[in-house]
Amino acid sequence: SYADIEAHVERMVKHAAIEIDATQEQQEKITALVAAVAKDLKPVHGRLRTTGQEIHDLLLANTIDRTALEWLRAEHLAEAGTISKTLVGALADVAEVLSPEQRKVLDERIKHCCSKRGGWH
């Protein structure tokens, strides 16, 4: 639910805020930005999952429908482009809320976490 999304985002932001010494105002702005993007992308995530299942089903059919597969591939690629554009815009919005010093601290924290896991997850 959207309430669950907001609660999850708020917890994430509060946790990160400690690391970068974010003000309450910054936390509120970032929470609003990230929650809005998460809500916008929730239906897209469902559509991508459905598209993946449709591709799977087409590949297991008795006859391979290359036209349908190509249409789904193109649709999937268009959705991915929309997601990418939305996420990059949201990252820029969040970055504008933070000071350059806060962004550097956050970057170091992300690098540290990613090095433990072997990359972005």
PDB file of N, CA, C and O in Angstrom, residues 54-65 69:
ATOM      1  N   GLU A  54       4.739 -12.648 -19.647  1.00  0.00           N
ATOM      2  CA  GLU A  54       4.217 -12.806 -21.008  1.00  0.00           C
ATOM      3  C   GLU A  54       5.307 -13.300 -21.957  1.00  0.00           C
ATOM      4  O   GLU A  54       5.066 -14.170 -22.801  1.00  0.00           O
ATOM      5  N   ILE A  55       6.517 -12.755 -21.817  1.00  0.00           N
ATOM      6  CA  ILE A  55       7.637 -13.217 -22.650  1.00  0.00           C
ATOM      7  C   ILE A  55       7.931 -14.686 -22.349  1.00  0.00           C
ATOM      8  O   ILE A  55       8.113 -15.492 -23.267  1.00  0.00           O
ATOM      9  N   HIS A  56       7.949 -15.023 -21.093  1.00  0.00           N
ATOM     10  CA  HIS A  56       8.170 -16.409 -20.677  1.00  0.00           C
ATOM     11  C   HIS A  56       7.141 -17.339 -21.321  1.00  0.00           C
ATOM     12  O   HIS A  56       7.480 -18.382 -21.886  1.00  0.00           O
ATOM     13  N   ASP A  57       5.871 -16.953 -21.244  1.00  0.00           N
ATOM     14  CA  ASP A  57       4.795 -17.774 -21.806  1.00  0.00           C
ATOM     15  C   ASP A  57       4.937 -17.917 -23.320  1.00  0.00           C
ATOM     16  O   ASP A  57       4.721 -19.009 -23.867  1.00  0.00           O
ATOM     17  N   LEU A  58       5.307 -16.823 -23.987  1.00  0.00           N
ATOM     18  CA  LEU A  58       5.480 -16.889 -25.443  1.00  0.00           C
ATOM     19  C   LEU A  58       6.625 -17.825 -25.825  1.00  0.00           C
ATOM     20  O   LEU A  58       6.555 -18.529 -26.837  1.00  0.00           O
ATOM     21  N   LEU A  59       7.674 -17.819 -25.038  1.00  0.00           N
ATOM     22  CA  LEU A  59       8.817 -18.677 -25.345  1.00  0.00           C
ATOM     23  C   LEU A  59       8.526 -20.154 -25.105  1.00  0.00           C
ATOM     24  O   LEU A  59       9.197 -21.020 -25.664  1.00  0.00           O
ATOM     25  N   LEU A  60       7.537 -20.443 -24.288  1.00  0.00           N
ATOM     26  CA  LEU A  60       7.167 -21.835 -24.025  1.00  0.00           C
ATOM     27  C   LEU A  60       6.006 -22.328 -24.888  1.00  0.00           C
ATOM     28  O   LEU A  60       5.623 -23.489 -24.803  1.00  0.00           O
ATOM     29  N   ALA A  61       5.467 -21.437 -25.709  1.00  0.00           N
ATOM     30  CA  ALA A  61       4.337 -21.814 -26.562  1.00  0.00           C
ATOM     31  C   ALA A  61       4.786 -22.826 -27.621  1.00  0.00           C
ATOM     32  O   ALA A  61       5.967 -22.943 -27.942  1.00  0.00           O
ATOM     33  N   ASN A  62       3.819 -23.549 -28.181  1.00  0.00           N
ATOM     34  CA  ASN A  62       4.127 -24.514 -29.236  1.00  0.00           C
ATOM     35  C   ASN A  62       4.733 -23.839 -30.458  1.00  0.00           C
ATOM     36  O   ASN A  62       5.625 -24.384 -31.097  1.00  0.00           O
ATOM     37  N   THR A  63       4.226 -22.646 -30.781  1.00  0.00           N
ATOM     38  CA  THR A  63       4.747 -21.871 -31.904  1.00  0.00           C
ATOM     39  C   THR A  63       5.300 -20.563 -31.357  1.00  0.00           C
ATOM     40  O   THR A  63       4.649 -19.884 -30.577  1.00  0.00           O
ATOM     41  N   ILE A  64       6.491 -20.214 -31.770  1.00  0.00           N
ATOM     42  CA  ILE A  64       7.137 -18.988 -31.298  1.00  0.00           C
ATOM     43  C   ILE A  64       6.617 -17.811 -32.107  1.00  0.00           C
ATOM     44  O   ILE A  64       6.754 -17.781 -33.332  1.00  0.00           O
ATOM     45  N   ASP A  65       6.007 -16.850 -31.430  1.00  0.00           N
ATOM     46  CA  ASP A  65       5.459 -15.650 -32.062  1.00  0.00           C
ATOM     47  C   ASP A  65       6.480 -14.524 -31.926  1.00  0.00           C
ATOM     48  O   ASP A  65       6.493 -13.767 -30.962  1.00  0.00           O
ATOM     49  N   LEU A  69       6.856 -11.244 -29.378  1.00  0.00           N
ATOM     50  CA  LEU A  69       8.054 -11.104 -28.551  1.00  0.00           C
ATOM     51  C   LEU A  69       8.735  -9.761 -28.784  1.00  0.00           C
ATOM     52  O   LEU A  69       9.155  -9.095 -27.843  1.00  0.00           O
TER      53      LEU A  69
END
